[in-house]
Coordinates of C-alpha atoms and ligand atoms in Angstrom, one line a residue:
M19 CA 9.7 6.0 -21.2
Q20 CA 12.5 7.0 -18.9
K21 CA 16.0 6.1 -20.2
S22 CA 17.9 3.9 -17.7
D23 CA 21.3 4.5 -16.3
L24 CA 22.1 0.9 -17.1
A25 CA 22.5 1.3 -20.8
G26 CA 21.0 3.2 -23.7
N27 CA 18.8 0.3 -24.6
A28 CA 17.4 -0.3 -21.1
V29 CA 14.3 1.2 -19.5
T30 CA 14.3 2.4 -15.9
F31 CA 11.1 0.9 -14.7
L32 CA 11.5 -2.4 -16.4
H33 CA 15.2 -3.2 -15.9
E34 CA 16.5 -1.5 -12.8
E35 CA 16.2 -3.4 -9.6
N36 CA 17.3 -0.9 -7.0
Y37 CA 13.9 0.9 -7.2
L38 CA 13.3 0.6 -3.4
D39 CA 16.6 2.1 -2.3
E40 CA 15.3 5.6 -2.1
F41 CA 12.3 4.5 0.0
A42 CA 14.2 3.1 3.0
E43 CA 15.0 6.2 5.0
P44 CA 13.8 7.9 7.0
M45 CA 12.5 5.0 9.1
V46 CA 10.1 6.1 11.7
G47 CA 9.8 4.4 15.1
A48 CA 9.5 4.9 18.8
S49 CA 11.5 8.1 18.8
S50 CA 8.6 9.9 17.0
F51 CA 6.0 8.6 19.5
M52 CA 3.5 11.2 20.6
T53 CA 0.8 10.7 23.3
T54 CA -2.7 11.0 22.0
A55 CA -4.3 10.9 25.5
G56 CA -7.3 13.2 25.6
R57 CA -6.4 14.7 22.2
E58 CA -9.1 14.9 19.5
P59 CA -8.3 13.0 16.4
V60 CA -9.3 14.1 12.9
L61 CA -10.1 10.5 11.7
L62 CA -9.2 9.6 8.2
S63 CA -11.5 6.6 8.2
G64 CA -13.8 5.7 5.4
D65 CA -13.2 4.9 1.7
W66 CA -9.6 5.2 0.4
R67 CA -8.7 4.6 -3.2
F68 CA -7.0 1.2 -3.6
A69 CA -4.7 -0.8 -5.9
L70 CA -3.1 -4.2 -5.4
D71 CA 0.5 -4.2 -6.4
P72 CA 2.1 -7.6 -6.3
F73 CA 4.9 -6.7 -8.7
D74 CA 5.9 -3.3 -7.1
T75 CA 4.9 -1.6 -10.3
G76 CA 3.9 1.4 -8.3
F77 CA 7.5 2.0 -7.1
R78 CA 9.0 1.2 -10.5
Q79 CA 6.5 3.5 -12.3
R80 CA 6.3 6.0 -9.5
W81 CA 2.6 5.9 -9.1
F82 CA 2.9 8.1 -6.0
A83 CA 4.1 11.0 -8.2
I84 CA 1.2 11.0 -10.5
E85 CA -0.4 14.4 -10.4
R86 CA -4.1 14.9 -10.6
D87 CA -3.8 17.4 -13.5
A88 CA -1.2 15.4 -15.4
I89 CA -2.2 11.8 -15.5
P90 CA 0.2 10.0 -17.9
Q91 CA -1.2 8.1 -20.8
P92 CA -1.1 5.3 -20.9
T93 CA -1.0 4.6 -17.2
D94 CA -1.1 1.3 -15.3
W95 CA -2.9 3.0 -12.4
N96 CA -4.8 6.2 -11.9
P97 CA -4.9 7.0 -8.2
Y98 CA -7.7 9.5 -8.8
D99 CA -10.0 7.2 -10.6
A100 CA -9.6 3.9 -8.7
E101 CA -11.7 1.4 -6.9
E102 CA -12.3 2.1 -3.2
T103 CA -11.7 0.2 0.0
P104 CA -12.7 1.0 3.6
I105 CA -10.1 2.0 6.1
P106 CA -9.5 0.5 8.6
S107 CA -9.7 -2.9 7.1
S108 CA -7.9 -6.2 6.8
L109 CA -7.0 -6.4 3.1
N110 CA -7.5 -10.2 2.9
L111 CA -11.2 -9.9 3.9
V112 CA -12.2 -7.1 1.6
R113 CA -12.7 -9.3 -1.4
P114 CA -12.7 -13.1 -1.5
E115 CA -10.0 -13.3 -4.1
L116 CA -7.6 -11.5 -1.8
H117 CA -8.0 -14.1 1.0
H118 CA -4.4 -15.5 0.8
Y119 CA -2.8 -12.4 -0.7
E120 CA 0.6 -11.5 0.7
G121 CA 2.3 -8.5 -0.9
G122 CA 2.0 -4.8 -1.6
A123 CA -1.0 -2.6 -2.0
W124 CA -1.5 1.2 -2.4
Y125 CA -4.0 3.2 -0.4
T126 CA -4.7 6.8 -1.4
R127 CA -6.9 9.7 -0.2
T128 CA -6.9 13.5 -0.2
I129 CA -6.3 15.3 3.0
K130 CA -6.7 18.9 4.0
D131 CA -4.7 20.8 6.6
P132 CA -7.2 21.2 9.5
R133 CA -5.0 23.7 11.4
T134 CA -6.3 27.1 12.4
S135 CA -3.1 28.8 13.6
H136 CA 0.5 29.0 12.5
N137 CA 1.6 28.0 15.9
Q138 CA 0.3 24.4 15.5
R139 CA 1.9 21.3 14.3
L140 CA 0.2 18.6 12.4
I141 CA 0.9 15.0 13.3
L142 CA -0.2 12.0 11.1
R143 CA -0.7 8.9 13.1
F144 CA -1.2 5.3 11.9
G145 CA -2.7 3.0 14.5
A146 CA -0.9 0.1 12.8
A147 CA -0.2 -1.2 9.3
N148 CA 1.0 -4.8 8.6
Y149 CA 3.9 -5.0 8.0
C150 CA 5.9 -2.4 6.2
A151 CA 4.3 0.9 5.4
R152 CA 5.8 3.6 3.1
V153 CA 4.1 7.0 3.2
F154 CA 4.0 9.6 0.5
L155 CA 2.5 13.1 0.6
D156 CA 1.9 15.0 -2.7
G157 CA 4.4 12.7 -4.4
A158 CA 7.2 13.1 -1.8
F159 CA 8.4 10.2 0.3
V160 CA 7.8 10.9 3.9
G161 CA 9.1 7.8 5.6
R162 CA 8.8 4.1 6.3
H163 CA 7.7 2.0 9.3
M164 CA 8.3 -1.7 10.1
G165 CA 6.2 -3.8 12.4
G166 CA 2.5 -4.6 12.0
S167 CA 0.9 -3.9 15.3
T168 CA 2.1 -0.6 16.8
P169 CA 1.4 3.0 16.1
F170 CA 3.7 5.3 14.2
F171 CA 3.8 9.1 13.6
F172 CA 4.9 11.6 11.0
D173 CA 5.2 15.3 11.7
I174 CA 3.8 16.7 8.4
S175 CA 3.5 20.3 9.6
E176 CA 5.8 21.6 6.9
L177 CA 4.9 19.1 4.2
I178 CA 1.3 20.2 3.6
G179 CA 0.2 23.5 2.1
P180 CA -3.1 25.3 1.8
K181 CA -4.2 23.1 -1.0
P182 CA -5.6 19.6 -0.5
A183 CA -2.8 17.0 -0.5
E184 CA -2.7 13.5 -1.8
L185 CA -1.7 11.0 1.0
M186 CA -0.5 7.7 -0.4
V187 CA 0.5 4.7 1.6
H188 CA 2.0 1.5 0.3
V189 CA 1.6 -1.4 2.8
E190 CA 3.0 -4.8 2.3
N191 CA 2.6 -7.9 4.4
E192 CA 5.2 -10.3 3.0
R193 CA 6.4 -13.0 5.4
D194 CA 10.2 -12.8 5.8
P195 CA 12.7 -14.7 8.0
G196 CA 14.2 -11.4 9.1
R197 CA 10.9 -9.9 10.3
V198 CA 9.2 -10.0 13.7
P199 CA 7.3 -12.4 13.5
C200 CA 9.4 -14.3 11.0
H201 CA 7.9 -16.2 8.0
H202 CA 6.4 -18.9 10.2
F203 CA 3.7 -18.4 12.8
D204 CA 0.4 -19.8 13.9
W205 CA -2.0 -17.0 13.1
F206 CA -3.4 -15.3 10.0
N207 CA -1.2 -12.8 8.2
Y208 CA -3.8 -10.1 7.6
G209 CA -2.4 -7.2 5.6
G210 CA -3.4 -3.6 5.2
L211 CA -4.2 -0.6 7.3
H212 CA -6.1 -2.4 10.0
R213 CA -6.3 0.4 12.6
D214 CA -7.4 4.1 12.4
V215 CA -5.3 6.6 10.5
A216 CA -5.7 10.1 12.0
L217 CA -4.4 13.6 12.1
F218 CA -3.7 15.4 15.4
I219 CA -3.2 19.1 15.8
V220 CA -0.9 20.1 18.6
P221 CA 0.7 23.3 19.7
H222 CA 4.2 23.8 18.5
E223 CA 5.5 23.2 22.0
H224 CA 3.7 20.2 23.3
I225 CA 3.8 17.1 25.6
R226 CA 5.3 14.2 23.7
D227 CA 4.8 11.6 26.3
T228 CA 4.0 10.9 29.9
F229 CA 4.8 8.0 32.3
I230 CA 2.5 8.1 35.3
H231 CA 2.6 5.4 38.0
Y232 CA 2.2 4.7 41.7
T233 CA 5.0 3.4 43.9
S234 CA 5.0 1.1 46.9
A235 CA 6.3 4.1 48.9
G236 CA 2.9 5.7 48.4
E237 CA 4.0 8.3 45.8
I238 CA 2.4 9.3 42.5
V239 CA 5.2 9.7 39.9
A240 CA 4.6 11.6 36.7
E241 CA 7.4 11.8 34.2
I242 CA 6.6 14.4 31.4
H243 CA 8.5 14.5 28.1
T244 CA 8.1 17.7 26.0
S245 CA 8.9 18.7 22.4
C246 CA 11.1 21.5 23.6
A247 CA 13.9 21.6 26.1
A248 CA 12.6 23.9 28.9
G249 CA 9.4 25.1 30.4
Q250 CA 6.8 24.4 33.1
A251 CA 4.2 21.8 33.0
K252 CA 1.3 21.4 35.4
V253 CA -0.3 18.2 36.8
D254 CA -3.8 18.3 38.2
I255 CA -5.6 15.4 39.8
P256 CA -8.9 17.0 40.8
A257 CA -10.3 14.0 42.7
L258 CA -7.3 14.0 45.0
N259 CA -7.1 17.8 45.2
L260 CA -3.6 17.7 43.9
S261 CA -2.0 20.3 41.7
Q262 CA 1.7 20.5 41.0
V263 CA 4.0 22.5 38.8
V264 CA 6.7 20.5 37.1
V265 CA 9.9 22.1 35.8
I266 CA 11.0 20.8 32.4
K267 CA 14.7 20.7 31.8
D268 CA 16.3 19.0 28.8
G269 CA 12.9 18.0 27.6
I270 CA 11.9 16.1 30.7
G271 CA 10.4 16.9 34.1
T272 CA 9.4 14.5 37.0
M273 CA 6.8 15.0 39.7
R274 CA 6.8 12.8 42.8
L275 CA 3.9 13.4 45.2
P276 CA 2.9 11.4 48.3
A277 CA -0.8 10.5 47.9
S278 CA -3.3 7.9 49.1
P279 CA -5.6 7.2 46.2
V280 CA -8.0 4.3 46.2
L281 CA -5.9 1.6 44.6
W282 CA -6.9 0.1 41.3
S283 CA -7.6 -3.7 41.4
P284 CA -9.8 -6.1 39.5
D285 CA -12.3 -5.8 42.3
N286 CA -12.3 -2.0 42.2
P287 CA -10.9 -0.6 39.0
R288 CA -10.9 3.0 40.2
L289 CA -9.5 5.4 37.6
Y290 CA -8.5 9.0 38.3
E291 CA -8.6 11.8 35.7
I292 CA -5.3 13.6 35.4
L293 CA -5.0 16.8 33.5
L294 CA -1.6 17.8 32.2
T295 CA -0.8 21.3 30.9
F296 CA 2.2 22.6 29.0
G297 CA 1.8 26.0 27.6
D298 CA -1.2 25.8 25.2
D299 CA -1.1 22.0 25.3
H300 CA -3.6 20.1 27.4
I301 CA -3.9 16.4 27.7
R302 CA -6.0 14.2 29.8
E303 CA -5.2 10.7 31.1
R304 CA -7.2 8.3 33.1
I305 CA -4.9 6.5 35.5
G306 CA -5.4 3.6 37.9
F307 CA -2.9 3.6 40.8
R308 CA -1.6 0.3 41.9
T309 CA 1.7 -1.5 42.4
I310 CA 2.9 -4.7 40.9
E311 CA 5.9 -6.5 42.5
I312 CA 7.6 -9.8 42.4
S313 CA 8.4 -11.4 45.7
G314 CA 10.1 -14.8 45.4
E315 CA 7.6 -17.0 43.6
D316 CA 4.7 -14.6 44.1
I317 CA 3.2 -11.8 42.0
L318 CA 2.0 -9.1 44.3
L319 CA -0.8 -6.7 43.3
N320 CA -0.9 -3.8 45.8
G321 CA 1.3 -5.8 48.1
K322 CA -0.9 -9.0 48.1
P323 CA -0.2 -12.2 46.3
I324 CA -2.5 -12.8 43.3
F325 CA -3.3 -15.9 41.3
L326 CA -3.7 -15.2 37.6
K327 CA -6.9 -16.8 36.4
G328 CA -6.2 -16.2 32.8
V329 CA -7.2 -16.8 29.2
C330 CA -5.3 -16.1 26.0
V331 CA -6.9 -14.3 23.1
H332 CA -5.9 -13.3 19.5
E333 CA -7.1 -10.1 17.9
D334 CA -9.0 -12.0 15.2
D335 CA -12.5 -11.8 13.9
R336 CA -14.2 -14.1 11.4
D337 CA -15.6 -11.1 9.5
A338 CA -13.2 -8.2 10.2
G339 CA -9.9 -10.0 10.5
R340 CA -7.4 -7.9 12.6
V341 CA -9.8 -4.9 12.7
T342 CA -11.3 -4.6 16.1
S343 CA -13.8 -2.4 17.8
R344 CA -14.6 -1.3 21.4
D345 CA -17.7 -3.6 21.2
D346 CA -15.6 -6.6 20.1
I347 CA -13.1 -5.9 23.0
R348 CA -15.9 -5.6 25.5
R349 CA -17.4 -8.8 24.3
R350 CA -14.0 -10.5 24.8
Y351 CA -13.8 -9.2 28.3
R352 CA -17.4 -10.2 29.1
H353 CA -16.6 -13.7 28.1
A354 CA -13.4 -13.6 30.1
R355 CA -15.3 -12.5 33.2
T356 CA -18.0 -15.1 32.7
L357 CA -15.1 -17.6 32.7
G358 CA -14.1 -16.1 36.1
A359 CA -10.8 -14.7 34.6
N360 CA -8.9 -11.8 36.1
F361 CA -6.2 -11.9 33.5
L362 CA -5.7 -12.1 29.7
R363 CA -2.7 -12.8 27.6
L364 CA -3.0 -10.7 24.5
A365 CA -1.3 -13.1 22.0
H366 CA 1.0 -12.7 20.1
Y367 CA 1.5 -9.1 19.1
P368 CA 0.4 -5.7 20.4
H369 CA -3.4 -5.6 20.3
H370 CA -5.3 -2.3 19.7
E371 CA -4.7 0.3 22.4
W372 CA -8.4 0.1 23.3
A373 CA -7.7 -3.3 24.8
A374 CA -5.7 -1.9 27.6
E375 CA -7.9 1.2 28.0
I376 CA -11.0 -1.0 28.4
A377 CA -9.2 -3.4 30.7
D378 CA -8.3 -0.5 32.9
E379 CA -12.0 0.4 33.1
E380 CA -13.2 -3.2 33.6
G381 CA -10.5 -4.3 36.0
L382 CA -8.7 -7.0 34.0
L383 CA -5.0 -7.6 34.1
L384 CA -3.0 -8.1 30.9
W385 CA 0.1 -9.7 29.5
E386 CA 1.0 -7.7 26.4
E387 CA 3.7 -8.9 24.1
I388 CA 5.6 -8.5 20.8
P389 CA 5.7 -11.2 18.1
A390 CA 9.2 -12.4 19.0
Y391 CA 7.9 -15.8 18.2
W392 CA 9.6 -19.1 17.3
A393 CA 12.6 -18.9 14.9
L394 CA 13.4 -15.2 14.5
D395 CA 16.8 -14.4 12.8
F396 CA 18.3 -13.7 16.2
A397 CA 21.8 -13.0 14.7
S398 CA 20.5 -10.1 12.6
P399 CA 21.0 -6.6 14.0
T400 CA 18.1 -5.5 11.7
T401 CA 15.8 -8.0 13.3
L402 CA 16.8 -6.9 16.8
A403 CA 16.3 -3.2 15.8
D404 CA 12.8 -4.1 14.6
A405 CA 11.9 -6.1 17.7
T406 CA 13.4 -3.4 20.0
N407 CA 11.3 -0.8 18.2
Q408 CA 8.1 -2.8 18.4
L409 CA 8.6 -3.3 22.1
S410 CA 9.4 0.4 22.6
E411 CA 6.3 1.5 20.7
L412 CA 4.2 -0.9 22.7
I413 CA 5.6 0.3 26.0
L414 CA 5.3 4.0 25.2
R415 CA 1.7 3.5 24.0
D416 CA 0.5 1.5 27.1
R417 CA 2.8 2.1 30.1
N418 CA 0.2 4.3 31.7
R419 CA -2.4 1.5 31.8
A420 CA -2.9 0.0 35.2
S421 CA -4.2 -3.2 33.6
V422 CA -0.9 -4.1 32.0
L423 CA 0.8 -6.4 34.5
T424 CA 3.7 -7.6 32.4
W425 CA 5.5 -7.1 29.0
G426 CA 6.0 -10.4 27.2
L427 CA 9.3 -10.5 25.4
A428 CA 9.1 -13.8 23.6
N429 CA 7.2 -17.0 22.8
E430 CA 8.9 -20.4 22.4
T431 CA 12.2 -19.3 21.2
A432 CA 15.1 -21.8 21.0
D433 CA 18.0 -21.4 23.6
T434 CA 20.9 -20.3 21.4
E435 CA 23.7 -17.8 22.1
D436 CA 22.3 -15.5 19.4
R437 CA 18.8 -15.7 20.9
N438 CA 20.2 -15.0 24.4
A439 CA 22.1 -11.9 23.3
F440 CA 18.9 -10.7 21.5
M441 CA 16.7 -11.3 24.5
R442 CA 19.2 -9.6 26.9
A443 CA 19.1 -6.5 24.7
L444 CA 15.3 -6.6 24.6
A445 CA 15.1 -7.0 28.3
D446 CA 17.4 -4.0 28.7
T447 CA 15.1 -2.0 26.5
G448 CA 12.0 -3.1 28.4
R449 CA 13.5 -2.2 31.8
A450 CA 14.8 1.1 30.6
L451 CA 11.5 2.2 29.3
D452 CA 9.5 0.8 32.2
P453 CA 11.3 -0.2 35.4
T454 CA 8.0 -0.6 37.2
R455 CA 6.7 -3.8 35.5
P456 CA 8.0 -7.4 35.5
L457 CA 9.1 -8.9 32.2
S458 CA 7.8 -12.3 31.1
A459 CA 8.3 -14.8 28.4
A460 CA 6.9 -18.2 27.3
C461 CA 10.1 -20.3 27.9
L462 CA 10.8 -23.8 26.7
F463 CA 11.3 -26.7 29.0
N464 CA 13.7 -29.6 28.5
Q465 CA 11.6 -32.5 27.2
E466 CA 14.0 -35.1 28.7
S467 CA 15.0 -33.7 32.0
L468 CA 11.5 -32.2 32.5
R469 CA 13.0 -29.0 33.9
I470 CA 12.8 -25.4 32.8
E471 CA 16.4 -24.9 31.6
D472 CA 15.8 -22.2 29.1
T473 CA 18.4 -19.4 29.6
L474 CA 15.7 -16.9 28.9
A475 CA 14.2 -17.7 32.3
S476 CA 17.1 -15.9 33.9
Y477 CA 16.3 -12.6 32.0
V478 CA 12.7 -12.3 32.9
D479 CA 10.7 -11.9 36.1
I480 CA 7.7 -14.1 35.4
I481 CA 8.4 -17.5 33.7
G482 CA 5.8 -18.8 31.4
I483 CA 5.6 -22.3 29.9
N484 CA 3.3 -23.4 27.2
E485 CA 2.4 -27.0 27.7
Y486 CA 0.0 -29.3 25.9
F487 CA 0.3 -32.5 27.9
G488 CA -2.7 -34.6 26.8
W489 CA -2.6 -33.0 23.3
Y490 CA 0.7 -32.7 21.5
D491 CA 2.5 -34.4 24.4
N492 CA 0.9 -37.5 25.8
D493 CA 2.0 -38.1 29.3
I494 CA 0.4 -35.7 31.7
A495 CA 2.6 -37.2 34.4
D496 CA 5.4 -35.3 32.8
L497 CA 3.7 -32.0 33.6
A498 CA 3.6 -33.0 37.3
Q499 CA 7.3 -33.8 37.0
I500 CA 8.1 -30.4 35.5
L501 CA 6.1 -28.7 38.3
S502 CA 7.7 -30.7 41.1
N503 CA 11.2 -30.0 39.6
Y504 CA 10.6 -26.3 39.5
N505 CA 13.1 -24.4 41.6
L506 CA 13.8 -21.2 39.8
G507 CA 12.6 -18.9 42.6
K508 CA 10.4 -16.7 40.4
P509 CA 6.7 -16.8 39.6
L510 CA 5.7 -19.6 37.2
V511 CA 2.7 -19.3 35.0
I512 CA 1.2 -21.8 32.6
S513 CA 1.2 -19.3 29.7
E514 CA -0.7 -21.7 27.4
T515 CA -2.5 -25.0 27.5
G516 CA -5.2 -26.3 25.3
C517 CA -6.4 -28.7 22.6
D518 CA -8.4 -28.4 19.4
I519 CA -12.1 -28.9 20.0
V520 CA -14.8 -28.8 17.3
A521 CA -17.8 -27.0 18.7
G522 CA -20.8 -29.3 18.6
D523 CA -18.8 -32.5 18.2
G524 CA -20.7 -34.8 20.5
G525 CA -18.3 -37.7 20.3
P526 CA -17.0 -39.5 23.4
A527 CA -14.1 -38.3 25.5
T528 CA -11.8 -40.8 23.8
K529 CA -12.3 -39.0 20.4
K530 CA -9.9 -36.2 19.8
N531 CA -11.6 -32.9 18.9
S532 CA -14.8 -33.8 20.6
E533 CA -16.3 -31.5 23.2
A534 CA -16.0 -34.3 25.8
F535 CA -12.4 -34.8 25.0
G536 CA -11.8 -31.0 25.5
A537 CA -13.6 -31.1 28.9
C538 CA -11.5 -34.1 30.0
Y539 CA -8.3 -32.5 28.8
Y540 CA -8.9 -29.5 31.1
H541 CA -10.0 -31.7 34.0
D542 CA -6.7 -33.5 33.8
Q543 CA -4.7 -30.3 33.5
I544 CA -6.4 -28.7 36.5
E545 CA -6.1 -31.8 38.6
V546 CA -2.3 -31.6 38.2
I547 CA -1.8 -27.9 38.2
D548 CA -3.9 -27.3 41.3
R549 CA -1.6 -29.6 43.3
Y550 CA 1.4 -27.3 42.8
D551 CA 1.6 -24.0 44.7
V552 CA 4.5 -22.9 42.5
V553 CA 2.0 -22.2 39.7
K554 CA 0.9 -18.6 40.1
G555 CA -1.4 -18.5 37.1
I556 CA -2.9 -20.5 34.2
V557 CA -3.7 -19.0 30.9
P558 CA -5.7 -21.5 28.7
W559 CA -5.1 -21.4 25.0
L560 CA -7.5 -19.7 24.2
L561 CA -10.8 -17.7 24.3
Y562 CA -12.0 -18.0 20.6
D563 CA -11.1 -20.1 17.6
F564 CA -8.9 -18.1 15.2
R565 CA -7.8 -18.2 11.6
S566 CA -4.5 -19.8 10.9
E567 CA -3.3 -20.7 7.4
R568 CA -0.9 -23.4 8.5
R569 CA -3.8 -25.4 10.0
Q570 CA -5.2 -27.4 7.1
N571 CA -6.4 -30.7 8.4
P572 CA -10.1 -31.7 7.7
V573 CA -11.1 -30.5 11.1
Q574 CA -9.2 -27.3 11.2
K575 CA -9.7 -26.1 7.6
G576 CA -7.7 -22.9 8.1
W577 CA -8.6 -22.4 11.7
N578 CA -6.9 -23.1 15.0
R579 CA -9.8 -24.6 17.0
K580 CA -8.4 -24.4 20.6
G581 CA -11.0 -21.8 21.5
L582 CA -13.2 -22.3 24.5
I583 CA -15.7 -20.5 22.3
A584 CA -16.1 -21.1 18.5
E585 CA -15.2 -18.5 15.9
D586 CA -18.7 -17.1 15.9
K587 CA -17.8 -15.7 19.4
E588 CA -21.0 -17.2 20.7
T589 CA -21.0 -20.9 20.7
V590 CA -19.5 -21.9 24.1
K591 CA -17.7 -25.3 24.2
Q592 CA -18.0 -27.7 27.2
A593 CA -14.4 -27.0 28.3
F594 CA -15.4 -23.5 29.2
S595 CA -17.4 -24.6 32.2
V596 CA -14.6 -26.9 33.4
I597 CA -12.3 -23.9 33.7
A598 CA -15.0 -21.6 35.0
D599 CA -15.6 -24.2 37.8
F600 CA -11.9 -24.2 38.7
Y601 CA -11.7 -20.4 38.7
R602 CA -14.8 -20.2 40.9
R603 CA -13.1 -22.5 43.4
K604 CA -9.6 -20.9 43.2
Ligands
GCB18 C1 1.7 -22.7 20.9 C2 1.9 -21.3 20.4 C3 0.6 -20.8 19.9 C4 -0.1 -21.8 19.0 C5 -0.5 -23.0 20.0 C6 -1.2 -24.1 19.3 O1 2.5 -23.2 21.7 O2 2.5 -20.4 21.3 O3 0.8 -19.6 19.1 O4 -1.2 -21.3 18.4 O5 0.7 -23.5 20.5 O6 -2.3 -24.1 19.0 O7 -0.5 -25.1 18.9

């Protein structure tokens, strides 16, 4: 046993409490982002060795440093002879006894360097890990990442040799008031490595990132960021017969070309293949060209006002938790289209990047957001840094997606000075990384004056309100009052409305939770909302029932049942057709 610095009669791994200090830095974040568009991943999916670690024994005893040929005896964990778990997975659904687990776990596997040339770099990418991940390679600490829903990257080019290396990842999903979201939220806190882990081989000098969009002046703009300061990139858009050399200076180059592509829209989601070359590096993007603008109270898509017929959705699955698949996303969109929707709010954290890629293909518009939800510690610089990083990682990941109409900054946060300073900073980050898209937030309204007086409304371009008149709040006449009082001069969207409905409950409309109650609820909502032209969109809460640990009444039993479809993602509730009728008319 290792002798502690504390005293001769103390033992390091039992008595010292600063064992995490050495695993705080480096913290990786948006600055290590690398585009994976058109790059071939070497997927590290499949079975990884696994150990639960609720007491942080792995840090105290340095499990990550155990070498295959020198397994200490006795040992509390042997990473080479351990049970296995599939990756990606939601830890809480892998075994029934882990259902409510919140804490740390170790994931380990052997990796080999797949590079074939000395001129290549090796980038390790995590699609997402909830919430804090610490990565070790062959016993050495590589870095840490915070935030459960966005990708992060490590350049391990110099850290791996010719021999197979042990990759160990500690992931913990503790709820904490300083995190984003904080310790209190209305969805399930699934832990683990819930998206793909992959290696990417790139040339030493490569494209780090691109930002490609179309302007209302009829230009295609491509901003290219490279890993080295200077060089020449090339942009080809074969279907438009366009080819252009872009000079890179100080790691960035910008192309602006007049062009008349077929514009992307929900009716015609036309995508163009774009090939970008930088030395030996080649990437491929599929881009929809379109413009989004705000004009007074209108949202303009390609210069024309659009009404957002929406529906909210969580990334949640009865069997897979936060793990999703292309098929799951396509099913989501099929249901949204059957509803007549042209818009989805991806609540309340960044969903898988496939969601925006497939929405691009299928012609659906999206509200993407970060989990700046309810009572964050707005006074904390660490919390702001975390939220800023999550927003940055989301925007860098998805800003080339035509489907993304707006970045959502926050959901139902209280109007305090600290909150306002926090949101101003977030809005600045959003606008700096993407000046082309409106920002939005689900703001609060004043329950007495029945006006939207939330200061946050002045920082964003699209104002959302979540309202549950007829459910949490009784008097639907108040909704009419809020809408008739509205005078903020920006687009207003009902960013949530809904009620808990138990699929198959055949009770009368007077019985809460019955299917008939749900149908009536939406009839009443639509009757009011449809009278007010200021409303530029409605986003019912939500497509599917989803797991939520804070919902424990006899009807909910751990589920939020405001879905228009039950948690089996098949059983359609009556309320669905009420909204579908409205969307058909609208
Ligand atoms: C809200 C929240 C959402 C909840 C929903 C509800 O206002 O934004 O996250 O799940 O209400 O069901 O109460």
